Amino acid sequence: MKAVLVLNCGSSSAKFAVITENNKETILSGLAERLGSEQALLTIKVSGEKIKQAIAHADHEQALLAIVEHLKTYTNFEIVAVGHRVVHGGEYFSASCLVDDEVLLGLQACSQLAPLHNPPNITGIKAAQKAYPDLPQVTVFDTAFHQTLPETSYLYALPYEYYQQYGVRRYGFHGTSYRYINQAIPQYNQGSPVAKVIVAHLGNGASICAIENGRSVATSMGLTPLDGLVQGTRCGQIDPAIVSFLAEKTGKTEAVITDELWKQSGLLGLSGLTNDCRELEEKASEGDANCQRALSVFSSRISETIGAYAAVMNGVDAIVFTGGIGENSDAIRAAVVSRLQYLGFDLDDEKNQHAVRGNDGDISQLNSKPVWVIPTDEEAMIAEDVFSLI
Ligand code: ADP
């Protein structure tokens, strides 16, 4: 059976999955973490079991070799290509592509836009080229789906030369997830596409996308994934003057404040407790005011952005919730949609409560426009791209 190895390399980790060509089934998945340290660990999940292997001091390349060695022990599939999740494709890449020298140069050029994310992605590609010198490598970009954004959506009102010289503009992320949802929508709509949809991808990273006639026309993440909604630990949209204001007040450098915007803000910052939505909901139901406040701000910004995107498209026909929170939190969905009645959306409480842990479908009342819960599958989308390119 032909299969694709899907790789997602972070600064000190590599997530992977093996997905088959025929039914897009994930037969095996895993994580190599704490790479570069003595505690480096490879965990492989297969047939409901977890296999752990210490790989002390392994870097990305060594971790990948350990993964490849492990994969060789299976006879029920054959890896025929590797698909790489790449965070930033800048304006160079508007679709997935086969890796060659030119693509690698383009990826390096995009690294200045995502200095934390793209270099480990490139490391992963080079490691995979060494481990599988005869196999095609494919890159799939988080930004690609949003390359259809109109100028009115992607330009920031900064001196225009900053866009021209440095590429400072909105790029948007979670594009692979939005593309998956976009192609899944007809299955939920009796086979027909939907003209104007707003998709909320709510996970630890959270963003929203307005999709008109299958194309992304507005999205909430920006030059980087920091912008837009309140997220697990990221602040989302704030007044940019806050950075220098806080630097002056606290005596911290702007770099330190910026780091806090990425890692100490969002649900974590507001609650002072955790970035984990499920835990926040538990504490909130026990009466914890900080957690209640964090969840209220989170859901309020989502409603606000949906309203804004309805304006961008001059209407909205359907809403989709996806991501760990979107697929599981009936409370967040109820709070968000309670403010969207003026747009024609009303939830059915029972259907909403039932749509958790993989239960998908329409959670709206009969007289409402549809609100779908659709589990996303970025890995399956990557595998599909790989098979169509090779
Ligand atoms: P990532 O952006 O890391 O891929 P996920 O899409 O996995 O994130 O989403 C993780 C978030 O989903 C966490 O905040 C987690 O608490 C939340 N989540 C998962 N299950 C539930 C649930 N049953 N109720 C509320 N939140 C949930």
Short mmCIF file of N, CA, C and O in Angstrom, two decimals, residues 342-390:
data_model
loop_
_atom_site.label_atom_id
_atom_site.label_comp_id
_atom_site.label_asym_id
_atom_site.label_seq_id
_atom_site.Cartn_x
_atom_site.Cartn_y
_atom_site.Cartn_z
N TYR A 342 -28.78 38.45 14.52
CA TYR A 342 -29.12 39.48 13.51
C TYR A 342 -28.65 39.08 12.11
O TYR A 342 -29.12 39.61 11.12
N LEU A 343 -27.71 38.10 12.04
CA LEU A 343 -27.24 37.62 10.74
C LEU A 343 -28.01 36.37 10.29
O LEU A 343 -27.74 35.83 9.22
N GLY A 344 -28.93 35.90 11.15
CA GLY A 344 -29.75 34.75 10.76
C GLY A 344 -29.27 33.43 11.32
O GLY A 344 -29.58 32.37 10.77
N PHE A 345 -28.49 33.48 12.41
CA PHE A 345 -27.95 32.24 13.00
C PHE A 345 -28.52 32.01 14.40
O PHE A 345 -28.55 32.92 15.22
N ASP A 346 -28.94 30.78 14.64
CA ASP A 346 -29.50 30.40 15.93
C ASP A 346 -29.15 28.94 16.20
O ASP A 346 -29.40 28.10 15.34
N LEU A 347 -28.59 28.64 17.35
CA LEU A 347 -28.19 27.26 17.61
C LEU A 347 -29.31 26.43 18.21
O LEU A 347 -30.13 26.95 18.97
N ASP A 348 -29.30 25.16 17.92
CA ASP A 348 -30.14 24.18 18.58
C ASP A 348 -29.31 23.63 19.75
O ASP A 348 -28.28 22.98 19.51
N ASP A 349 -29.73 23.89 20.97
CA ASP A 349 -28.90 23.56 22.14
C ASP A 349 -28.52 22.08 22.18
O ASP A 349 -27.39 21.73 22.48
N GLU A 350 -29.51 21.24 21.87
CA GLU A 350 -29.23 19.81 21.96
C GLU A 350 -28.21 19.36 20.92
O GLU A 350 -27.26 18.64 21.23
N LYS A 351 -28.40 19.83 19.68
CA LYS A 351 -27.44 19.46 18.62
C LYS A 351 -26.06 20.02 18.96
O LYS A 351 -25.05 19.37 18.72
N ASN A 352 -26.04 21.23 19.51
CA ASN A 352 -24.76 21.84 19.86
C ASN A 352 -24.04 21.01 20.92
O ASN A 352 -22.85 20.72 20.80
N GLN A 353 -24.79 20.59 21.94
CA GLN A 353 -24.15 19.82 23.01
C GLN A 353 -23.68 18.44 22.53
O GLN A 353 -22.71 17.89 23.04
N HIS A 354 -24.38 17.93 21.53
CA HIS A 354 -24.02 16.60 21.02
C HIS A 354 -22.75 16.67 20.14
O HIS A 354 -22.03 15.67 20.01
N ALA A 355 -22.49 17.83 19.54
CA ALA A 355 -21.39 17.93 18.56
C ALA A 355 -20.05 18.12 19.27
O ALA A 355 -19.49 19.22 19.31
N VAL A 356 -19.56 17.05 19.86
CA VAL A 356 -18.25 17.03 20.53
C VAL A 356 -17.55 15.73 20.17
O VAL A 356 -18.19 14.78 19.71
N ARG A 357 -16.23 15.71 20.39
CA ARG A 357 -15.43 14.50 20.16
C ARG A 357 -15.73 13.80 18.83
O ARG A 357 -16.03 12.62 18.76
N GLY A 358 -15.67 14.57 17.78
CA GLY A 358 -15.79 13.96 16.45
C GLY A 358 -17.20 13.91 15.90
O GLY A 358 -17.39 13.59 14.73
N ASN A 359 -18.22 14.21 16.73
CA ASN A 359 -19.58 14.29 16.19
C ASN A 359 -19.69 15.59 15.41
O ASN A 359 -19.55 16.67 15.97
N ASP A 360 -19.97 15.49 14.12
CA ASP A 360 -19.97 16.68 13.28
C ASP A 360 -21.37 16.99 12.81
O ASP A 360 -22.33 16.35 13.20
N GLY A 361 -21.49 18.01 11.98
CA GLY A 361 -22.78 18.31 11.36
C GLY A 361 -23.36 19.64 11.77
O GLY A 361 -22.70 20.45 12.44
N ASP A 362 -24.62 19.84 11.35
CA ASP A 362 -25.31 21.11 11.56
C ASP A 362 -25.82 21.20 12.99
O ASP A 362 -26.49 20.29 13.47
N ILE A 363 -25.51 22.29 13.66
CA ILE A 363 -25.95 22.46 15.05
C ILE A 363 -26.95 23.62 15.17
O ILE A 363 -27.22 24.12 16.24
N SER A 364 -27.50 24.02 14.02
CA SER A 364 -28.41 25.17 14.05
C SER A 364 -29.87 24.72 14.13
O SER A 364 -30.20 23.57 13.85
N GLN A 365 -30.74 25.68 14.48
CA GLN A 365 -32.17 25.40 14.50
C GLN A 365 -32.70 25.35 13.08
O GLN A 365 -32.05 25.85 12.15
N LEU A 366 -33.91 24.81 12.92
CA LEU A 366 -34.46 24.62 11.58
C LEU A 366 -34.58 25.91 10.79
O LEU A 366 -34.34 25.96 9.59
N ASN A 367 -34.95 27.00 11.49
CA ASN A 367 -35.15 28.26 10.76
C ASN A 367 -33.88 29.11 10.66
O ASN A 367 -33.92 30.26 10.24
N SER A 368 -32.75 28.53 11.06
CA SER A 368 -31.48 29.27 11.03
C SER A 368 -30.69 28.92 9.77
O SER A 368 -30.89 27.87 9.17
N LYS A 369 -29.81 29.80 9.38
CA LYS A 369 -28.81 29.40 8.38
C LYS A 369 -27.91 28.35 9.03
O LYS A 369 -27.77 28.33 10.26
N PRO A 370 -27.23 27.51 8.24
CA PRO A 370 -26.46 26.42 8.85
C PRO A 370 -25.24 26.88 9.65
O PRO A 370 -24.55 27.83 9.27
N VAL A 371 -25.02 26.18 10.76
CA VAL A 371 -23.78 26.32 11.54
C VAL A 371 -23.22 24.90 11.65
O VAL A 371 -23.82 24.05 12.30
N TRP A 372 -22.10 24.66 10.97
CA TRP A 372 -21.56 23.31 10.96
C TRP A 372 -20.35 23.17 11.88
O TRP A 372 -19.49 24.06 11.95
N VAL A 373 -20.29 22.02 12.55
CA VAL A 373 -19.06 21.62 13.24
C VAL A 373 -18.39 20.62 12.30
O VAL A 373 -18.99 19.59 11.98
N ILE A 374 -17.20 20.95 11.83
CA ILE A 374 -16.49 20.07 10.89
C ILE A 374 -15.07 19.83 11.42
O ILE A 374 -14.29 20.77 11.50
N PRO A 375 -14.76 18.58 11.79
CA PRO A 375 -13.39 18.30 12.26
C PRO A 375 -12.39 18.53 11.13
O PRO A 375 -12.59 18.04 10.01
N THR A 376 -11.36 19.29 11.41
CA THR A 376 -10.36 19.56 10.37
C THR A 376 -9.37 18.41 10.29
O THR A 376 -9.27 17.59 11.23
N ASP A 377 -8.66 18.29 9.18
CA ASP A 377 -7.64 17.26 9.04
C ASP A 377 -6.53 17.77 8.12
O ASP A 377 -6.54 17.53 6.92
N GLU A 378 -5.60 18.52 8.73
CA GLU A 378 -4.54 19.13 7.93
C GLU A 378 -3.62 18.06 7.32
O GLU A 378 -3.17 18.20 6.19
N GLU A 379 -3.36 16.99 8.09
CA GLU A 379 -2.47 15.94 7.58
C GLU A 379 -3.05 15.29 6.32
O GLU A 379 -2.33 15.04 5.36
N ALA A 380 -4.37 15.02 6.36
CA ALA A 380 -5.01 14.39 5.20
C ALA A 380 -4.90 15.31 3.98
O ALA A 380 -4.68 14.85 2.86
N MET A 381 -5.05 16.61 4.23
CA MET A 381 -4.95 17.59 3.14
C MET A 381 -3.54 17.58 2.55
O MET A 381 -3.35 17.61 1.33
N ILE A 382 -2.54 17.51 3.44
CA ILE A 382 -1.14 17.48 2.98
C ILE A 382 -0.91 16.22 2.14
O ILE A 382 -0.36 16.27 1.05
N ALA A 383 -1.39 15.08 2.67
CA ALA A 383 -1.21 13.82 1.95
C ALA A 383 -1.89 13.89 0.58
O ALA A 383 -1.34 13.45 -0.43
N GLU A 384 -3.07 14.49 0.53
CA GLU A 384 -3.78 14.59 -0.74
C GLU A 384 -2.98 15.43 -1.74
O GLU A 384 -2.84 15.07 -2.92
N ASP A 385 -2.41 16.54 -1.27
CA ASP A 385 -1.57 17.38 -2.14
C ASP A 385 -0.39 16.59 -2.67
O ASP A 385 -0.02 16.68 -3.83
N VAL A 386 0.24 15.83 -1.76
CA VAL A 386 1.43 15.07 -2.15
C VAL A 386 1.06 14.08 -3.25
O VAL A 386 1.71 14.03 -4.30
N PHE A 387 -0.02 13.32 -3.03
CA PHE A 387 -0.38 12.31 -4.03
C PHE A 387 -0.75 12.98 -5.36
O PHE A 387 -0.43 12.46 -6.42
N SER A 388 -1.39 14.14 -5.31
CA SER A 388 -1.76 14.74 -6.60
C SER A 388 -0.52 15.31 -7.29
O SER A 388 -0.46 15.33 -8.52
N LEU A 389 0.50 15.74 -6.52
CA LEU A 389 1.70 16.30 -7.17
C LEU A 389 2.65 15.24 -7.70
O LEU A 389 3.37 15.48 -8.66
N ILE A 390 2.67 14.08 -7.03
CA ILE A 390 3.60 13.06 -7.54
C ILE A 390 2.89 12.18 -8.56
O ILE A 390 3.34 11.16 -8.95
#
